[in-house]
mmCIF file of C-alpha atoms in Angstrom:
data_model
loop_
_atom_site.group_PDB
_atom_site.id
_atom_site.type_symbol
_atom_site.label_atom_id
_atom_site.label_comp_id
_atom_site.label_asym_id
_atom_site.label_seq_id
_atom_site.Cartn_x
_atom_site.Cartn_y
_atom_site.Cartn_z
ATOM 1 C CA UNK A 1 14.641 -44.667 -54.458
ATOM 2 C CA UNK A 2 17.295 -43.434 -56.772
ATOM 3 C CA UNK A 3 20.367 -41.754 -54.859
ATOM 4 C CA UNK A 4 20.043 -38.288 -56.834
ATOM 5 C CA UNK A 5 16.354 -38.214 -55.855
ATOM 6 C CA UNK A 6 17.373 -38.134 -52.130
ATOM 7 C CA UNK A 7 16.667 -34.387 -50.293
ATOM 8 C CA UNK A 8 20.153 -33.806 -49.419
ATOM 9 C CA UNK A 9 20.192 -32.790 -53.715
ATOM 10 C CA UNK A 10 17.854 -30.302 -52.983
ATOM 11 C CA UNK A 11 19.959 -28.896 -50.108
ATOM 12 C CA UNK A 12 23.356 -28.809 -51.944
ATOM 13 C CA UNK A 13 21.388 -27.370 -54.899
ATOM 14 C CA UNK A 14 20.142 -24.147 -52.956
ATOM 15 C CA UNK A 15 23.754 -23.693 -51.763
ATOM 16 C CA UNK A 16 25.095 -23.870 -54.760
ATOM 17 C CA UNK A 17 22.486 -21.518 -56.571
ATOM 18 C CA UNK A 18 22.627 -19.278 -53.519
ATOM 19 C CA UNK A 19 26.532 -18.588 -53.651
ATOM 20 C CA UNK A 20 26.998 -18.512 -57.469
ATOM 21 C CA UNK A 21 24.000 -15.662 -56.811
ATOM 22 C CA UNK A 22 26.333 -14.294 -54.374
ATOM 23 C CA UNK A 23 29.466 -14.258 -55.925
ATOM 24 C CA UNK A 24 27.345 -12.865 -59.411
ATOM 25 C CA UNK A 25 26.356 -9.934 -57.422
ATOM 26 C CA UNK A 26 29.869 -9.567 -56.098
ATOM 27 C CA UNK A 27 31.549 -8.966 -59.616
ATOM 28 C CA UNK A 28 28.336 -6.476 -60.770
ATOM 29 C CA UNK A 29 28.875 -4.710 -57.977
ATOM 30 C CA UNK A 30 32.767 -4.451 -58.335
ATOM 31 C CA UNK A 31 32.580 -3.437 -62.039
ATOM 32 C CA UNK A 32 30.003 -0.500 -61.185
ATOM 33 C CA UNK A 33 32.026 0.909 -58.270
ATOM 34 C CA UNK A 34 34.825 0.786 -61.045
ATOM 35 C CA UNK A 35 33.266 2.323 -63.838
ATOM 36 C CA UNK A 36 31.711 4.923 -61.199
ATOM 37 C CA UNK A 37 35.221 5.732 -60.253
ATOM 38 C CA UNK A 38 36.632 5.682 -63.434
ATOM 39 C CA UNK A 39 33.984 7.917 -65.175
ATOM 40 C CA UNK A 40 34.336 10.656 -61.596
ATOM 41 C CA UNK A 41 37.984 11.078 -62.159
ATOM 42 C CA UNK A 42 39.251 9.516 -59.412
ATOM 43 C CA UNK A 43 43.262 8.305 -59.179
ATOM 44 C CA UNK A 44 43.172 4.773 -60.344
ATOM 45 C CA UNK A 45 46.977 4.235 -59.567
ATOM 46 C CA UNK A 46 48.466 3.655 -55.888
ATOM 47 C CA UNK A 47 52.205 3.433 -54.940
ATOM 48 C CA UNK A 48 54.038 0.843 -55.666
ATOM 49 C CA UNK A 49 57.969 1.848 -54.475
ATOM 50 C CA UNK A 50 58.407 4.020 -57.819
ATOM 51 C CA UNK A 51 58.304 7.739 -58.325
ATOM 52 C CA UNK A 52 55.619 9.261 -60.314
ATOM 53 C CA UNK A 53 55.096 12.561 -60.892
ATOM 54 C CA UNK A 54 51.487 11.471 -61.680
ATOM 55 C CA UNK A 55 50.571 10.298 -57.898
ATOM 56 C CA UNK A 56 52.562 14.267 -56.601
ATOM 57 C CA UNK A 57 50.062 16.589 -54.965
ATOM 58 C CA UNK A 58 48.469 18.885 -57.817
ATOM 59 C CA UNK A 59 49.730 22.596 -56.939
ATOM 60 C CA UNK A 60 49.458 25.838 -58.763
ATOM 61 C CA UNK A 61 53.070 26.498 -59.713
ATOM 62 C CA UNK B 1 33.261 -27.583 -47.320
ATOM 63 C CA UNK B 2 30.876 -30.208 -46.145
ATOM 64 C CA UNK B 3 31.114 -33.904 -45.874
ATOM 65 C CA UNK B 4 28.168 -35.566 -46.271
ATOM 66 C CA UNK B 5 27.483 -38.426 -44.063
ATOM 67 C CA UNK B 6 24.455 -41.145 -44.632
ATOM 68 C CA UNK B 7 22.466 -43.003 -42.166
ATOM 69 C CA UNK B 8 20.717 -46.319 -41.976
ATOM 70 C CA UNK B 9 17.456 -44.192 -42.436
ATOM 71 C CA UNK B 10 18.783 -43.014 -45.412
ATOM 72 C CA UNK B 11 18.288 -38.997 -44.371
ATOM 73 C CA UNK B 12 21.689 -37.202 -44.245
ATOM 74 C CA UNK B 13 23.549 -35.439 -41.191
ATOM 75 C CA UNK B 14 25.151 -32.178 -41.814
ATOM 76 C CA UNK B 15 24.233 -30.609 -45.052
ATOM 77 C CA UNK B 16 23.351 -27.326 -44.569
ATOM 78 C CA UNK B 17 21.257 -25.134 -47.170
ATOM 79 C CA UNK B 18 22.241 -21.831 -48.025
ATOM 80 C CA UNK B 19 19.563 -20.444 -45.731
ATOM 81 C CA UNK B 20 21.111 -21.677 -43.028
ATOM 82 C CA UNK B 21 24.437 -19.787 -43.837
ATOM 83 C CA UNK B 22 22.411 -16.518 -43.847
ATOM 84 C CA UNK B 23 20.683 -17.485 -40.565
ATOM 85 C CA UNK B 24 24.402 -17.534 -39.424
ATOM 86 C CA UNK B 25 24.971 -13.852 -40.196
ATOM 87 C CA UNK B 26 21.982 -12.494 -37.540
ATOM 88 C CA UNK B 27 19.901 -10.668 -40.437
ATOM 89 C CA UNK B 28 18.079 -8.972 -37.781
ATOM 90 C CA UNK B 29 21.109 -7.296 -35.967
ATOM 91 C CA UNK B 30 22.394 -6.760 -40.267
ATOM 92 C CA UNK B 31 19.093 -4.915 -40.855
ATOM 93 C CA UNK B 32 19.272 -2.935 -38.092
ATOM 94 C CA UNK B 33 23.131 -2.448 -38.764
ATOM 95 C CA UNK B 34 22.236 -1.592 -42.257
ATOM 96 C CA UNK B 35 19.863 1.087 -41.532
ATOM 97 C CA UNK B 36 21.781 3.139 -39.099
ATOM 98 C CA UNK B 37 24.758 2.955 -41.133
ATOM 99 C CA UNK B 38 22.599 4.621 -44.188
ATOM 100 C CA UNK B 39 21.491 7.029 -41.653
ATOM 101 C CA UNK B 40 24.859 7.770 -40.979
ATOM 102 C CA UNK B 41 25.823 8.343 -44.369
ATOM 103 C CA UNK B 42 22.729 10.161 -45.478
ATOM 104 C CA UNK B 43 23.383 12.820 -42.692
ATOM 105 C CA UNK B 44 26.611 13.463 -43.475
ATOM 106 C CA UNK B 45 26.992 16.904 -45.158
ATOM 107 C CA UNK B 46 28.863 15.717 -47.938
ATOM 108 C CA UNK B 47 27.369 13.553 -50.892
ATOM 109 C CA UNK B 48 27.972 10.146 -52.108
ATOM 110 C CA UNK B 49 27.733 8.639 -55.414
ATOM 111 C CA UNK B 50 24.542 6.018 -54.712
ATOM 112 C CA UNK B 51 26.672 2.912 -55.976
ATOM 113 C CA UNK B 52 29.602 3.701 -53.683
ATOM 114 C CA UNK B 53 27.216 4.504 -51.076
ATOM 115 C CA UNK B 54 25.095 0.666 -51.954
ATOM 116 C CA UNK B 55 28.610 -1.132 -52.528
ATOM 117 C CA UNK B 56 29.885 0.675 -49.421
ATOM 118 C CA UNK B 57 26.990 -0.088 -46.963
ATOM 119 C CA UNK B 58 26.764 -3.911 -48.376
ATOM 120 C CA UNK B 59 30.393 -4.044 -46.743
ATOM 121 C CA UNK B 60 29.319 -3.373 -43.584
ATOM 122 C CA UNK B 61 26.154 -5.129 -43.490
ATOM 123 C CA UNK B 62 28.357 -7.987 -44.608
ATOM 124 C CA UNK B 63 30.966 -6.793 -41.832
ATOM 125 C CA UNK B 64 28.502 -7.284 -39.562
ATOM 126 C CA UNK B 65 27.330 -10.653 -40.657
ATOM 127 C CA UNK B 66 30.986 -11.729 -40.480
ATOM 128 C CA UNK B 67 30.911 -10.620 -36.251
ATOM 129 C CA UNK B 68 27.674 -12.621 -36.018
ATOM 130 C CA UNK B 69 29.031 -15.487 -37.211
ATOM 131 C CA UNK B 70 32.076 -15.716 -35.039
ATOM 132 C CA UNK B 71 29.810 -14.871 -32.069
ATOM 133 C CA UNK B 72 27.924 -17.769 -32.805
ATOM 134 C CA UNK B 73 31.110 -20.135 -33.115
ATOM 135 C CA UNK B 74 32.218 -18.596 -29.813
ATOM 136 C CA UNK B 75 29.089 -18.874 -27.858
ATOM 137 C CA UNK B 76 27.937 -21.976 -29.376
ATOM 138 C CA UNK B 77 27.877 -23.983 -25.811
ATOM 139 C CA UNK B 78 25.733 -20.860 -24.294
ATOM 140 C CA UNK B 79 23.483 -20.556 -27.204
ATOM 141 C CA UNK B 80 22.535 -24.629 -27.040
ATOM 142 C CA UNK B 81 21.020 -24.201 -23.117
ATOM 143 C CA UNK B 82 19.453 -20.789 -24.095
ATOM 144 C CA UNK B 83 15.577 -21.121 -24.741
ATOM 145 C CA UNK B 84 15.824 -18.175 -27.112
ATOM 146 C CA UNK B 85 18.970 -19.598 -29.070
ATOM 147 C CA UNK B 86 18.719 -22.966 -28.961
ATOM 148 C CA UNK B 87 17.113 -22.649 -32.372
ATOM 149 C CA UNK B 88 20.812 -21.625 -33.973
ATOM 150 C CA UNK B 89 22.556 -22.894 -36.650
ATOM 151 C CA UNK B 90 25.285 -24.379 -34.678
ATOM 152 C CA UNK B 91 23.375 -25.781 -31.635
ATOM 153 C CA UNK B 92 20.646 -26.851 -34.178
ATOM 154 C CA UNK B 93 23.200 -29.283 -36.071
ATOM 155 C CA UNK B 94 23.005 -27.743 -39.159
ATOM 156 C CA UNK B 95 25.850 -25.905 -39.659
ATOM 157 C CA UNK B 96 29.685 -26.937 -38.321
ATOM 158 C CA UNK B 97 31.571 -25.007 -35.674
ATOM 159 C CA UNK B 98 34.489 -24.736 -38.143
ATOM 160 C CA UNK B 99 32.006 -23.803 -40.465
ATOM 161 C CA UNK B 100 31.264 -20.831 -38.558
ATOM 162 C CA UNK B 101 34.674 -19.848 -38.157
ATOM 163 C CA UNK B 102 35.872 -19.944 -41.382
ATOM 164 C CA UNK B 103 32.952 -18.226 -43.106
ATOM 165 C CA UNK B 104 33.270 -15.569 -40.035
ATOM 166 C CA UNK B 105 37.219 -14.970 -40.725
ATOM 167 C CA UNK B 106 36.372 -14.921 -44.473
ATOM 168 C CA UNK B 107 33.817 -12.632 -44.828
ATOM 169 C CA UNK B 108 35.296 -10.094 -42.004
ATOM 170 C CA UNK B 109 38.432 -9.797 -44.167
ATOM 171 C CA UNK B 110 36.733 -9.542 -47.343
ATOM 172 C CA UNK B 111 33.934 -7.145 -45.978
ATOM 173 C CA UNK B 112 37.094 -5.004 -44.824
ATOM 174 C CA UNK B 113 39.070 -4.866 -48.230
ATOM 175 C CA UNK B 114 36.079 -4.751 -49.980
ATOM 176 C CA UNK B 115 35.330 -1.447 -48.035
ATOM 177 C CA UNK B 116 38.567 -0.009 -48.015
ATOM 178 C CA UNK B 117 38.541 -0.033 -52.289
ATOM 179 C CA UNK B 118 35.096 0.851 -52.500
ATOM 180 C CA UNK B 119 35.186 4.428 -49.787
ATOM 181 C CA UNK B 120 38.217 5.068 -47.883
ATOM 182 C CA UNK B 121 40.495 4.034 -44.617
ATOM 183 C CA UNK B 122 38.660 5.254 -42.099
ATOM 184 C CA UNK B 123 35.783 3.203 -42.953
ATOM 185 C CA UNK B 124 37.223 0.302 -43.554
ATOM 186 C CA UNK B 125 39.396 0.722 -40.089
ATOM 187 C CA UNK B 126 36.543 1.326 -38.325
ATOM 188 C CA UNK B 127 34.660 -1.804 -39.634
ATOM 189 C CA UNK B 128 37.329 -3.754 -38.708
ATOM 190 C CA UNK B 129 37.842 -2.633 -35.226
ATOM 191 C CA UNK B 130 33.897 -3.453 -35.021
ATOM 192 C CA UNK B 131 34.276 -6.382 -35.900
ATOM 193 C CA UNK B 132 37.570 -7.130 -33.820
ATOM 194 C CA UNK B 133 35.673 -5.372 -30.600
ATOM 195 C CA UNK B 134 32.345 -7.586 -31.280
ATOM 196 C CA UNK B 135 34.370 -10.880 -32.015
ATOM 197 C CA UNK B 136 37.109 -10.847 -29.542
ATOM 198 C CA UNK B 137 36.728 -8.221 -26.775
ATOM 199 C CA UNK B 138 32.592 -8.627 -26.406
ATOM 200 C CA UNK B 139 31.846 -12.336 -27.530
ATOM 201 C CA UNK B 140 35.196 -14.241 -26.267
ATOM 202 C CA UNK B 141 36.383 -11.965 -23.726
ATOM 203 C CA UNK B 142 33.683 -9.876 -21.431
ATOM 204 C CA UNK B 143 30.558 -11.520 -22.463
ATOM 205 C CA UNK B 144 31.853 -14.610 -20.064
ATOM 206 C CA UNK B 145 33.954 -12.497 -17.569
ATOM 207 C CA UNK B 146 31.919 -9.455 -16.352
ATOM 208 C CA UNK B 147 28.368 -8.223 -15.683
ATOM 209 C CA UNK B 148 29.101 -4.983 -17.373
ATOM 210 C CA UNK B 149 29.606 -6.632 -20.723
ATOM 211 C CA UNK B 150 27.069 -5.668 -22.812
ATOM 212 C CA UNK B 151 27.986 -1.868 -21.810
ATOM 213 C CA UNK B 152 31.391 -2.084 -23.149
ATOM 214 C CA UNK B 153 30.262 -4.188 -25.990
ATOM 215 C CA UNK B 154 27.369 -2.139 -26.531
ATOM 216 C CA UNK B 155 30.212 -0.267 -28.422
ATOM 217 C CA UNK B 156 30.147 -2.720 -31.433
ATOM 218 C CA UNK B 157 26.793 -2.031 -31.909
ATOM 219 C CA UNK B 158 27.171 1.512 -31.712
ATOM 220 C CA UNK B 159 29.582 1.932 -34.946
ATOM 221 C CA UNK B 160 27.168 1.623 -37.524
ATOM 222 C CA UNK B 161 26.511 5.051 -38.271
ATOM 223 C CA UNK B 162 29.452 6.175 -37.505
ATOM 224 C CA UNK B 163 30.879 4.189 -40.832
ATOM 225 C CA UNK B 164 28.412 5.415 -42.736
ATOM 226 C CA UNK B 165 29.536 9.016 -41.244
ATOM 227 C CA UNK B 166 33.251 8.049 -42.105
ATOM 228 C CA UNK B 167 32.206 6.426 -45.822
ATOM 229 C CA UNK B 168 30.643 9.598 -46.892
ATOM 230 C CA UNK B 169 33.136 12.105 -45.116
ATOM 231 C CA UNK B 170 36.328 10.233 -44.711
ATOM 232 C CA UNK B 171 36.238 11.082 -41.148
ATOM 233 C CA UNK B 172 35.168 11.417 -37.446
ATOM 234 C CA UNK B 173 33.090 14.088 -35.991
ATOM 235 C CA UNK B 174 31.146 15.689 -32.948
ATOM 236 C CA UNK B 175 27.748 14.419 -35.271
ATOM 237 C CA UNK B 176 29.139 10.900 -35.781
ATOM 238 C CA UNK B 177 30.027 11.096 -31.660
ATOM 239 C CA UNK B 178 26.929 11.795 -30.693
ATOM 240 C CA UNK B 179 24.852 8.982 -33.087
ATOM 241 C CA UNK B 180 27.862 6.690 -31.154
ATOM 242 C CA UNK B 181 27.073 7.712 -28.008
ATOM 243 C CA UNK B 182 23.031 7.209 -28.664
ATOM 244 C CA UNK B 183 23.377 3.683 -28.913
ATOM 245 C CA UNK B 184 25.900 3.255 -26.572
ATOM 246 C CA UNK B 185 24.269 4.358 -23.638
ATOM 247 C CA UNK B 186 20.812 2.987 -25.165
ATOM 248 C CA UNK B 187 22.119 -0.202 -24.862
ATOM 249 C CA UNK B 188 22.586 -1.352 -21.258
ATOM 250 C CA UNK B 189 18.791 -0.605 -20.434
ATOM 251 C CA UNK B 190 17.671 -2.665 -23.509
ATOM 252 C CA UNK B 191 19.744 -5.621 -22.739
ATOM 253 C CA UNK B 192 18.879 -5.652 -18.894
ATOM 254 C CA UNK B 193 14.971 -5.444 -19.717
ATOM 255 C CA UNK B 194 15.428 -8.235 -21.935
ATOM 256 C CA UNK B 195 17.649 -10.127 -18.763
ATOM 257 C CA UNK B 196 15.286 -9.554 -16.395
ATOM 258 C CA UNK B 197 12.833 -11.461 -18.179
ATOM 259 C CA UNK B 198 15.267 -13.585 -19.628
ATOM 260 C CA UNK B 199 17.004 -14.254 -16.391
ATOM 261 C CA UNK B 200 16.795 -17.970 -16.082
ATOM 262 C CA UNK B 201 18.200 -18.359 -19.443
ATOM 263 C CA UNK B 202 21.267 -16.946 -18.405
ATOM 264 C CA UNK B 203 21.704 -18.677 -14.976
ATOM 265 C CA UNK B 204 21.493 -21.745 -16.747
ATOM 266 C CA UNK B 205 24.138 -20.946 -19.516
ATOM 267 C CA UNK B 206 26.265 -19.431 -16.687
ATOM 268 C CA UNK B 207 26.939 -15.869 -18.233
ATOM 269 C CA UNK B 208 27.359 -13.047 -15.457
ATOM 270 C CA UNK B 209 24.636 -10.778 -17.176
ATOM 271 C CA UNK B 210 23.751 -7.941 -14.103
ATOM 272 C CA UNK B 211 20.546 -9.750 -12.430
ATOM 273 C CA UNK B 212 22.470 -13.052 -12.136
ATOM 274 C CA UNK B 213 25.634 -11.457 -10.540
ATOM 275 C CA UNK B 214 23.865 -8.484 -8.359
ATOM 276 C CA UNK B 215 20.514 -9.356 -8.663
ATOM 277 C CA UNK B 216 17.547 -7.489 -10.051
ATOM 278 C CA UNK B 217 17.166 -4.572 -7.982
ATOM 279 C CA UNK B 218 20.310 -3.472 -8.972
ATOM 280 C CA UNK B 219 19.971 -4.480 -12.256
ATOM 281 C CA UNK B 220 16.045 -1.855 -12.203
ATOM 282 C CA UNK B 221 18.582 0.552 -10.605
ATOM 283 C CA UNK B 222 21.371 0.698 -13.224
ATOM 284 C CA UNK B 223 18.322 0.652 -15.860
ATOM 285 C CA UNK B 224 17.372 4.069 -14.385
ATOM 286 C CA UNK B 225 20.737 5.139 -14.487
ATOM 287 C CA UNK B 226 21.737 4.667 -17.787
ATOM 288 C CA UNK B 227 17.882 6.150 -19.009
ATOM 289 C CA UNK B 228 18.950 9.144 -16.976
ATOM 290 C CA UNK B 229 22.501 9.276 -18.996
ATOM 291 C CA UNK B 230 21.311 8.763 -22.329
ATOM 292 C CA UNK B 231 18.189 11.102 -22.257
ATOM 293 C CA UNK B 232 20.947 14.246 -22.746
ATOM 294 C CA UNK B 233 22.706 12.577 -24.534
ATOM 295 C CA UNK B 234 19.473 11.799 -27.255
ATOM 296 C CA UNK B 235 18.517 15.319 -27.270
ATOM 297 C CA UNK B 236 21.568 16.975 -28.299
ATOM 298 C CA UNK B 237 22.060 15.550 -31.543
ATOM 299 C CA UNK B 238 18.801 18.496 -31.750
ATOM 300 C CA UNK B 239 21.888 21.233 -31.578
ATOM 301 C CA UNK B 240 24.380 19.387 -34.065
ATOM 302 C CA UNK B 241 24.851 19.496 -37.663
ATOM 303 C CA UNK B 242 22.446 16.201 -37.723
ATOM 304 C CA UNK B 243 19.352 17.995 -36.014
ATOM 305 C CA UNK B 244 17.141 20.420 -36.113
ATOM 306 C CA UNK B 245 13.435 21.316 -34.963
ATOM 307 C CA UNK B 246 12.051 17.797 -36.353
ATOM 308 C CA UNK B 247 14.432 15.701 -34.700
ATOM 309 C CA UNK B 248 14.259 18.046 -31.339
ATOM 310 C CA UNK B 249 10.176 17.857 -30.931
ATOM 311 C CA UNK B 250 10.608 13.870 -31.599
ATOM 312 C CA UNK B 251 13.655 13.562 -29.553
ATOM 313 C CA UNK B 252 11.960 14.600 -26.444
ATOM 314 C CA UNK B 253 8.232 12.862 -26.795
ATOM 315 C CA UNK B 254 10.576 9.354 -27.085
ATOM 316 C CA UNK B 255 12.332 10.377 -24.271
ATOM 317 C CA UNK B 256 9.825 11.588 -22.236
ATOM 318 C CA UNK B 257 7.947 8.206 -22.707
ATOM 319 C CA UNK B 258 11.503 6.399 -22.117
ATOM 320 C CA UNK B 259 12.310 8.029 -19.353
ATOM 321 C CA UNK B 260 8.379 7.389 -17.920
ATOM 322 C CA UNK B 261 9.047 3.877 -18.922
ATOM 323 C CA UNK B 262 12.519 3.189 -16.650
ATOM 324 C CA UNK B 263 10.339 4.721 -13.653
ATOM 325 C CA UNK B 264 7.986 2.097 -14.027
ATOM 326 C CA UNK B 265 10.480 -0.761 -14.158
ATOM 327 C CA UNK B 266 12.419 0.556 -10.846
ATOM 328 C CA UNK B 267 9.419 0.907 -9.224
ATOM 329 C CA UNK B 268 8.500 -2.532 -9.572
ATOM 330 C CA UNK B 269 10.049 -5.637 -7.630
ATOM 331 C CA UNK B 270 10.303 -9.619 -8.724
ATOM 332 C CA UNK B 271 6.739 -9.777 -7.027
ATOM 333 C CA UNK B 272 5.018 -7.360 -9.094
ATOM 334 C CA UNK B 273 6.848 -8.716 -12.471
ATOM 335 C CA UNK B 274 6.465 -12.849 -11.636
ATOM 336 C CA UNK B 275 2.530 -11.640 -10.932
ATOM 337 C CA UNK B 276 1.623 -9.971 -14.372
ATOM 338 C CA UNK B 277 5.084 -11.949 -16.337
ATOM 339 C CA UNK B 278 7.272 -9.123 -16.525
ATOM 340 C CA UNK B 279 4.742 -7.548 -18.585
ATOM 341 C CA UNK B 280 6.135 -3.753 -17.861
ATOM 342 C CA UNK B 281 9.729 -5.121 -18.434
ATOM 343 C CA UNK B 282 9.032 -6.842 -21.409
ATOM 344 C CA UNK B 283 6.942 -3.670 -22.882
ATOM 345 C CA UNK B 284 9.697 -1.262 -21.805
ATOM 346 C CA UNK B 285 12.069 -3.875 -24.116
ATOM 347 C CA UNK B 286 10.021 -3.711 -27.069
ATOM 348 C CA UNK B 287 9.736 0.519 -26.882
ATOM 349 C CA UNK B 288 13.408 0.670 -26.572
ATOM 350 C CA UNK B 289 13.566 -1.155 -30.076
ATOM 351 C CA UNK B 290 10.943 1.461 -31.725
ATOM 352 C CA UNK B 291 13.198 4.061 -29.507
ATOM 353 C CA UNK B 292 16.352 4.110 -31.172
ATOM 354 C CA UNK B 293 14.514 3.036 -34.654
ATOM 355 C CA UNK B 294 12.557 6.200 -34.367
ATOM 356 C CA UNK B 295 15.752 8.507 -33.278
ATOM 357 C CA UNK B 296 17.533 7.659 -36.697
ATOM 358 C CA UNK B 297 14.250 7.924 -39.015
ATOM 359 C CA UNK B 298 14.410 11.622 -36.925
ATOM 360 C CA UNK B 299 17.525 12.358 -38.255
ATOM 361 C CA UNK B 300 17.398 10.895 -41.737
ATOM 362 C CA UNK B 301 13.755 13.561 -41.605
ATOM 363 C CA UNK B 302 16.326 15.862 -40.818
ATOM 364 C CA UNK B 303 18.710 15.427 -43.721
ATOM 365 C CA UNK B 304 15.657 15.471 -45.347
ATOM 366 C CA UNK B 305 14.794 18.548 -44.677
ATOM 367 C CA UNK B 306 17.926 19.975 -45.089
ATOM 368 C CA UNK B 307 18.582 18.557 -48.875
ATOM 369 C CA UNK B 308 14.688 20.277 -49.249
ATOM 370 C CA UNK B 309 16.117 23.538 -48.016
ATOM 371 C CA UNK B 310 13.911 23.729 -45.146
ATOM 372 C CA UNK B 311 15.663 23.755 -41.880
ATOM 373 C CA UNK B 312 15.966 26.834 -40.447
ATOM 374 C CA UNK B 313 18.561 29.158 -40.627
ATOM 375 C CA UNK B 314 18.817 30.325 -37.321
ATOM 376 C CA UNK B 315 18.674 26.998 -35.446
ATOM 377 C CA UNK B 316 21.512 26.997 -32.761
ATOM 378 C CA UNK B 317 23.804 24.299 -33.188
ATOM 379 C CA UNK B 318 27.043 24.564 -30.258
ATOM 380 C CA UNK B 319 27.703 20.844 -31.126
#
């Protein structure tokens, strides 16, 4: 019997497919929720130790 | 991740298939977690974009695959002399301890920061004292130290919605309260059913579930009890933001019958149940499943109804 004919092939081959499925779905997902976020208007920058007058509260005056 | 290690008959120990990795996150307890979380978010009065809302509830259903994988590295010793777990990854030999644990403390952090980015704090605090509660205080802590575990860990089980709630709203309310408090209290006399007929299972792993440690007439009596306490509690979702007529008419047929069905099961003694095999018990168990299925299908009718324009105007709602 040749080694790579062995079951155990089979077995690493269905994790393999079945996380690089996973991780696929991962990045899909994380680029929709980005453009949905994006394309809503929603405040894309976080503090980081720095004023900005972008991240102030919005008021009227 | 693995090692792979072959024997004289040429067949391989240890080399687990990606089906057994899923088999290691509970995808019954996911699905279930899954669908009252959507409930939870789809009766919230405030709207969510549907791929926040599928990226968002994908967090927690992987949340809660995280907390059933480090319940089943902590309880691997109970689940091998359990009839009903023996079956398991771990005490099957497919998949490592470590294994376990690693893909458990993994996927609970990710599931976390993943749900933080995707909705808000609250959610993703929430999820994580889930699955802190279900990992640590229920599965390492109570589960082996007192018979009124699975109430206080009946808590894990009861976030669910009220992520969802917290996903779509950012916060906590009386509505998200009450779908808490459902499955709180609905959880003692589900687990007990299932102990009673399960009881020799958990003498011989040695866990202090209630008939081992008090026996089962207590354990009919406290299932009374807590029917008694949650049938309230059930209804009055009926006069909060989350119910209406629908859910109220529904609300009290399944209690009625739930309530009818706890009388039956403290009636009964070990002679009545060992002569027909815990056939009541094990029928009140499988209602109390459809019970709390059928409570959030009630309210999801009832957001339903409202997004229709159809719930009336009038309805009184103190909650």
């Amino acid at each position: 019997m040749r080694p790579d004919s062995h079951e155990i092939y089979g077995r690493r081959r269905s994790r393999n497919v079945g996380l690089g499925l996973v991780l696929a779905a991962v990045v899909v997902l994380t680029f929709a929720v980005t453009v949905v976020k994006m394309t809503s208007g929603h405040n894309m920058e976080a503090f980081d130790h720095q004023q900005r007058t972008s991240l102030l509260p919005k008021t009227d005056g | 991740m693995t090692e792979t290690v072959w024997t004289s008959s040429g067949t391989t120990a240890h080399e687990p298939k990606f089906g057994d990795y899923v088999e290691l996150l509970k995808p019954r307890v996911m699905r279930l977690v899954i669908f009252t979380a959507l409930v939870g978010l789809l009766a919230a009065p405030v709207g969510t974009h549907p791929v926040i809302a599928l990226a968002s509830i994908l967090c927690v259903a992987v949340g809660a695959g995280a907390s059933g994988a480090l319940n089943m590295w902590s309880d691997w010793d109970i689940d091998a002399v359990m009839d009903r777990t023996s079956r398991r990854p771990i005490p099957s030999g497919r998949v490592e301890r470590g294994e376990a644990l690693a893909i458990g403390v993994t996927l609970a952090v990710f599931s976390v920061v993943m749900l933080a980015l995707f909705s808000n704090m609250v959610a993703a605090g929430l999820l994580a004292f889930t699955i802190f509660f279900y990992a640590v205080i229920y599965s390492l802590w109570l589960k082996r130290a007192t018979p009124q575990n699975i109430v206080i860990g009946g808590a894990a089980g009861a976030f669910p919605p009220m992520i969802g709630w917290a996903i779509a709203t950012g916060g906590v309310s009386v509505e998200s309260v009450l779908m808490f408090a459902l499955i709180f209290l609905w959880t003692p006399p589900h687990f007990w059913a299932l102990a009673l007929f399960r009881n020799s299972d958990y003498i011989r792993a040695g866990v202090p579930m209630l008939p081992v440690t008090a026996g089962t007439r207590v354990t009919r009596n406290q299932i009374l009890i807590y029917t008694l306490l949650l049938v309230p509690v059930a209804v009055a979702p009926a006069f909060s933001g989350i119910g209406g007529p629908v859910y109220l008419a529904g609300a009290l047929v399944l209690n009625a019958m739930f309530l009818a069905g706890g009388l039956r099961v403290w009636r009964r003694n070990d002679g009545d149940a060992a002569a027909d095999g815990y056939r009541v018990e094990k029928r009140f168990f499988g209602f109390s499943i459809l019970y709390l299925f059928l409570h959030f299908v009630l309210i999801l009718a009832e957001a339903l109804c409202r997004l229709a324009d159809l719930s009336p105007a009038g309805w009184p709602r103190p909650f």
